[in-house]
mmCIF file of N, CA and C and ligand atoms in Angstrom:
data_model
loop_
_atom_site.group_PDB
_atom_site.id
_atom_site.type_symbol
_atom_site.label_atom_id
_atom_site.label_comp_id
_atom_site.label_asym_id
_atom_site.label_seq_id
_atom_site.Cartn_x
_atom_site.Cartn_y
_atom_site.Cartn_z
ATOM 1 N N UNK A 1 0.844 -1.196 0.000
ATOM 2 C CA UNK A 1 0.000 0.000 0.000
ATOM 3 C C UNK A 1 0.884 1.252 0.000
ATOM 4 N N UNK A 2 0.181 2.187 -0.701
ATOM 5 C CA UNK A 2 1.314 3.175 -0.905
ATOM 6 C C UNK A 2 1.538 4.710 0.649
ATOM 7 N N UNK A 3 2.070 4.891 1.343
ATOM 8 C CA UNK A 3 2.330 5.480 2.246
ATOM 9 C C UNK A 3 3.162 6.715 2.143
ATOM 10 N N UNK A 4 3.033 7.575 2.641
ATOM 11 C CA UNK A 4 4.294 8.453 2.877
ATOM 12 C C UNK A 4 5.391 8.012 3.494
ATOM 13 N N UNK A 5 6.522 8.608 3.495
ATOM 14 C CA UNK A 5 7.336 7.884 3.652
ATOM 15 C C UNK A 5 8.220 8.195 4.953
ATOM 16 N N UNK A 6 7.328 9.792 5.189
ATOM 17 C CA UNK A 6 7.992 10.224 6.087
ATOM 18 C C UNK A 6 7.088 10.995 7.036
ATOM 19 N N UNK A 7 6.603 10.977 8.058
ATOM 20 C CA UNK A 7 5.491 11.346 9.495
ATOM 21 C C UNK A 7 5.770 13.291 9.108
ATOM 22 N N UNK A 8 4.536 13.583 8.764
ATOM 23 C CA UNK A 8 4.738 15.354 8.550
ATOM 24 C C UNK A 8 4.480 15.808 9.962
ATOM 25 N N UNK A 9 5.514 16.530 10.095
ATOM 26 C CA UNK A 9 5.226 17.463 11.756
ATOM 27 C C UNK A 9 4.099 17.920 11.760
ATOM 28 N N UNK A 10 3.645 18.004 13.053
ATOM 29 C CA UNK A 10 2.989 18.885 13.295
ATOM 30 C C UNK A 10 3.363 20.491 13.468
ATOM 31 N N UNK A 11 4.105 20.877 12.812
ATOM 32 C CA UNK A 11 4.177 22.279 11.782
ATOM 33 C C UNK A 11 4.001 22.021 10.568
ATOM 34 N N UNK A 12 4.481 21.284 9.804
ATOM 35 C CA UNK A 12 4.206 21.259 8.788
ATOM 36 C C UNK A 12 2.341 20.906 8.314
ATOM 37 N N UNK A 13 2.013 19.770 9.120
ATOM 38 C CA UNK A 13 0.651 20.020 9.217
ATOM 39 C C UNK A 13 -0.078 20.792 9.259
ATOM 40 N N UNK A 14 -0.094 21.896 10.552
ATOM 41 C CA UNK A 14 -0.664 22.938 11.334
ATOM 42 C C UNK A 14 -1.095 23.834 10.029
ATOM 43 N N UNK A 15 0.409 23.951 9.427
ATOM 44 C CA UNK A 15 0.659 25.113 8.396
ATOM 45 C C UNK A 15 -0.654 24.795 7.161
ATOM 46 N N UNK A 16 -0.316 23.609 7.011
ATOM 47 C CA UNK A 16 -1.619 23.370 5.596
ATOM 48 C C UNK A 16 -2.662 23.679 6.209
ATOM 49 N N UNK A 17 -3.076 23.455 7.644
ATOM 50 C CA UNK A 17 -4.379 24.097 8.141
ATOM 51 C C UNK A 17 -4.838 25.284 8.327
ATOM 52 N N UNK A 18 -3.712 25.856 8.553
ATOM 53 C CA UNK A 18 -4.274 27.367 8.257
ATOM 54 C C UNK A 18 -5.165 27.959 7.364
ATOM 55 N N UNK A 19 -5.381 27.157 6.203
ATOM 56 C CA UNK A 19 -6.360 27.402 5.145
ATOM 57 C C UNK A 19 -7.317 26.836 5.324
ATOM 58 N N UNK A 20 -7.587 25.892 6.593
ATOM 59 C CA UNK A 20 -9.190 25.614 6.912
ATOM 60 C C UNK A 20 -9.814 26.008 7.652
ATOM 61 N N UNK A 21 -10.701 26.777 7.202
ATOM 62 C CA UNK A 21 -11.750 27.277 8.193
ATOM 63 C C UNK A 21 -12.861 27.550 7.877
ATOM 64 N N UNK A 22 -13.514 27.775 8.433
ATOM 65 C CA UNK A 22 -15.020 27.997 8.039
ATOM 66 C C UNK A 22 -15.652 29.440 7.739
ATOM 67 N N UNK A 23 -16.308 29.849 6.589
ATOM 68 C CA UNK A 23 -16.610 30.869 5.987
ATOM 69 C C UNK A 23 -17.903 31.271 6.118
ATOM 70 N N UNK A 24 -17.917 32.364 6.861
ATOM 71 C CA UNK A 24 -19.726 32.771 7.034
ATOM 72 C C UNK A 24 -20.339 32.480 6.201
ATOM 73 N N UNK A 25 -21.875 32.429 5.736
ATOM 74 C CA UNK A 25 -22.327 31.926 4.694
ATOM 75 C C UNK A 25 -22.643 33.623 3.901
ATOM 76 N N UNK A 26 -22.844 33.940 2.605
ATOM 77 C CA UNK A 26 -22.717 34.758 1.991
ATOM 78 C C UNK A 26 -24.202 34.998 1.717
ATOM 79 N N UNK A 27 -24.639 36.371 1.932
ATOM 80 C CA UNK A 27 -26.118 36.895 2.712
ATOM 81 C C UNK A 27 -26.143 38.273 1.299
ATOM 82 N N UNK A 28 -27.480 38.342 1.218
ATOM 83 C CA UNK A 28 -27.414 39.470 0.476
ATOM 84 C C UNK A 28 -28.912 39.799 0.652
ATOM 85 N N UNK A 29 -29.450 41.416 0.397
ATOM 86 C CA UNK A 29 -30.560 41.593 0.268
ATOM 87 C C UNK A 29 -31.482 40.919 -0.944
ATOM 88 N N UNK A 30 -32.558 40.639 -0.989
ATOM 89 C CA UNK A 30 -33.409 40.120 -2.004
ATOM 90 C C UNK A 30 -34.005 40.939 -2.697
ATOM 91 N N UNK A 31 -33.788 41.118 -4.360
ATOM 92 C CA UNK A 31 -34.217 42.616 -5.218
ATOM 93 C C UNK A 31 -35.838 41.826 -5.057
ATOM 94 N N UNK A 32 -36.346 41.322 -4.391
ATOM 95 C CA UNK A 32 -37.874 41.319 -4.818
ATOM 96 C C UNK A 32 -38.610 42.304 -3.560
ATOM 97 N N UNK A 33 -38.276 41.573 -2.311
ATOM 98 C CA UNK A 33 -38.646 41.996 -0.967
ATOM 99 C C UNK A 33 -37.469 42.570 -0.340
ATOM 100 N N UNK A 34 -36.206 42.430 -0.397
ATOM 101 C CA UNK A 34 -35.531 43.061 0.059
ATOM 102 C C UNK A 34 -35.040 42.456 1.535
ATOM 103 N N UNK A 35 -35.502 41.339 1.781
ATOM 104 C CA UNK A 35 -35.248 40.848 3.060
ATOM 105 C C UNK A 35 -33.625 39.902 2.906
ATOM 106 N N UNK A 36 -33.110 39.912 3.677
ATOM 107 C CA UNK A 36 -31.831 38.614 3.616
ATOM 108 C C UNK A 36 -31.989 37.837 3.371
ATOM 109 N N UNK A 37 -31.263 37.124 1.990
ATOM 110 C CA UNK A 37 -31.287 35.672 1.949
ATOM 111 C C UNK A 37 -29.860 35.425 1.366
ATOM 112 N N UNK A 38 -29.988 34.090 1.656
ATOM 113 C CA UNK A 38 -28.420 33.278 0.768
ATOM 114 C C UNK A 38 -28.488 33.555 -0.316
ATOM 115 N N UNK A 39 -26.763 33.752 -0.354
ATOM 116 C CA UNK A 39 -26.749 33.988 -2.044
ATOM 117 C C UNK A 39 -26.834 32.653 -3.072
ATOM 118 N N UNK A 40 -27.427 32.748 -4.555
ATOM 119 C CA UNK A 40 -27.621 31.226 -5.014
ATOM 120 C C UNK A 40 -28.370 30.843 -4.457
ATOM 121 N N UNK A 41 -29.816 31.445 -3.786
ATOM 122 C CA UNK A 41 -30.719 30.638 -3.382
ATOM 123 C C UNK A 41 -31.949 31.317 -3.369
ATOM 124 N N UNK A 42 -32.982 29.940 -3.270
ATOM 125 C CA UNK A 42 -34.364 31.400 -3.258
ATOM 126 C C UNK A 42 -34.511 31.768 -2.241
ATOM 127 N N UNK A 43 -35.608 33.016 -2.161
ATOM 128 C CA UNK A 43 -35.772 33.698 -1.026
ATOM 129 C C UNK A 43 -36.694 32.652 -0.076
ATOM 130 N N UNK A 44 -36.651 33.089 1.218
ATOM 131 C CA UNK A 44 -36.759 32.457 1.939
ATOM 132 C C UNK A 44 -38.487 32.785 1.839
ATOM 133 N N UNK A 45 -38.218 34.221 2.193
ATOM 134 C CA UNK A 45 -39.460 34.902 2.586
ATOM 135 C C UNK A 45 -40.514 35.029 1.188
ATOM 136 N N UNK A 46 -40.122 35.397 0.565
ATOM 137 C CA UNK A 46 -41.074 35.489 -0.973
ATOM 138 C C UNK A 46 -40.953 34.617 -1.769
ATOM 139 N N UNK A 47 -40.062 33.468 -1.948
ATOM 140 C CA UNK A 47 -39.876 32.593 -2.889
ATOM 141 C C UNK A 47 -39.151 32.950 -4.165
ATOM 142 N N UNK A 48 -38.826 33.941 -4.516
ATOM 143 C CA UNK A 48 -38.501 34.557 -5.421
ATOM 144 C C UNK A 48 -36.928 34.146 -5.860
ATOM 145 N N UNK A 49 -36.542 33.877 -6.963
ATOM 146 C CA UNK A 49 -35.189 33.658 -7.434
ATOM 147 C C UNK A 49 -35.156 33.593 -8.788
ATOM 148 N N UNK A 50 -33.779 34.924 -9.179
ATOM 149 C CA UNK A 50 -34.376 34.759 -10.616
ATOM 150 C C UNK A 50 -35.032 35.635 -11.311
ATOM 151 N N UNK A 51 -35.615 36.525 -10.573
ATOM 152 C CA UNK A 51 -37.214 37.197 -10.724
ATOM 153 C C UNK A 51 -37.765 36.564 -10.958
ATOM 154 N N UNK A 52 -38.064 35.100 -10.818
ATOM 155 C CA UNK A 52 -39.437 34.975 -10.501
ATOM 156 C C UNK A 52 -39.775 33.670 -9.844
ATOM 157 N N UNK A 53 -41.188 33.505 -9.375
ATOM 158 C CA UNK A 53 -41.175 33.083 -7.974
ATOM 159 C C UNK A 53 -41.117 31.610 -8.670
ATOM 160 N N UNK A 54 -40.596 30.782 -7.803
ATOM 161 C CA UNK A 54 -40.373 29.544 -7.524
ATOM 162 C C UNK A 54 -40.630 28.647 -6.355
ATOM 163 N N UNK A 55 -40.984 29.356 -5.289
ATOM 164 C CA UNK A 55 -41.727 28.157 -4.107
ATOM 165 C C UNK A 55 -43.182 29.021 -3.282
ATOM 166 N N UNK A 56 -43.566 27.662 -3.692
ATOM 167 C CA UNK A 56 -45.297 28.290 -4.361
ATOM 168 C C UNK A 56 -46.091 29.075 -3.335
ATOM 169 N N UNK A 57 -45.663 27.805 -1.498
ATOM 170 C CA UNK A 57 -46.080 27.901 -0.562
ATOM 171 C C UNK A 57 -45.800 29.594 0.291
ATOM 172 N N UNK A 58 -44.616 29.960 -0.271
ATOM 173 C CA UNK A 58 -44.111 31.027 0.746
ATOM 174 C C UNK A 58 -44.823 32.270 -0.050
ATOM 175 N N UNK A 59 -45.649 33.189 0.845
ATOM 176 C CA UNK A 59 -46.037 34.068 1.023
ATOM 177 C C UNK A 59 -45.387 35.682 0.485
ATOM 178 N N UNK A 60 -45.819 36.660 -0.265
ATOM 179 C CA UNK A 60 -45.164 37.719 -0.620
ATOM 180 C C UNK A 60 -44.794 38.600 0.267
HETATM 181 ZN ZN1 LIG B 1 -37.560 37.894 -1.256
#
């Protein structure tokens, strides 16, 4: 089985981790209602994405 060949420190580890972390999720006003929603997604509150509405149940 193929292995490294050699145990990476824990600096050298640490260091590649520095690039993991977790990223707020990306929020924007909604041009229909104007309320916050995720970006790439429909609105929560109006359904709206796109201009135009897509989930039937949610309310204007
Ligand atoms: Zn909306």
């Amino acid at each position: 089985m193929p292995n490294p060949k050699r145990k990476m420190s824990k600096s050298r580890r640490d260091k590649r981790r520095t690039h993991h972390k977790a990223v707020p999720p990306t929020v924007g006003a909604c041009p229909n209602c104007n309320e916050m929603k995720l970006a790439h997604a429909a609105c929560k509150s109006c359904g709206y994405y796109n201009g135009r509405r897509i989930i039937e149940e949610a309310e204007a």
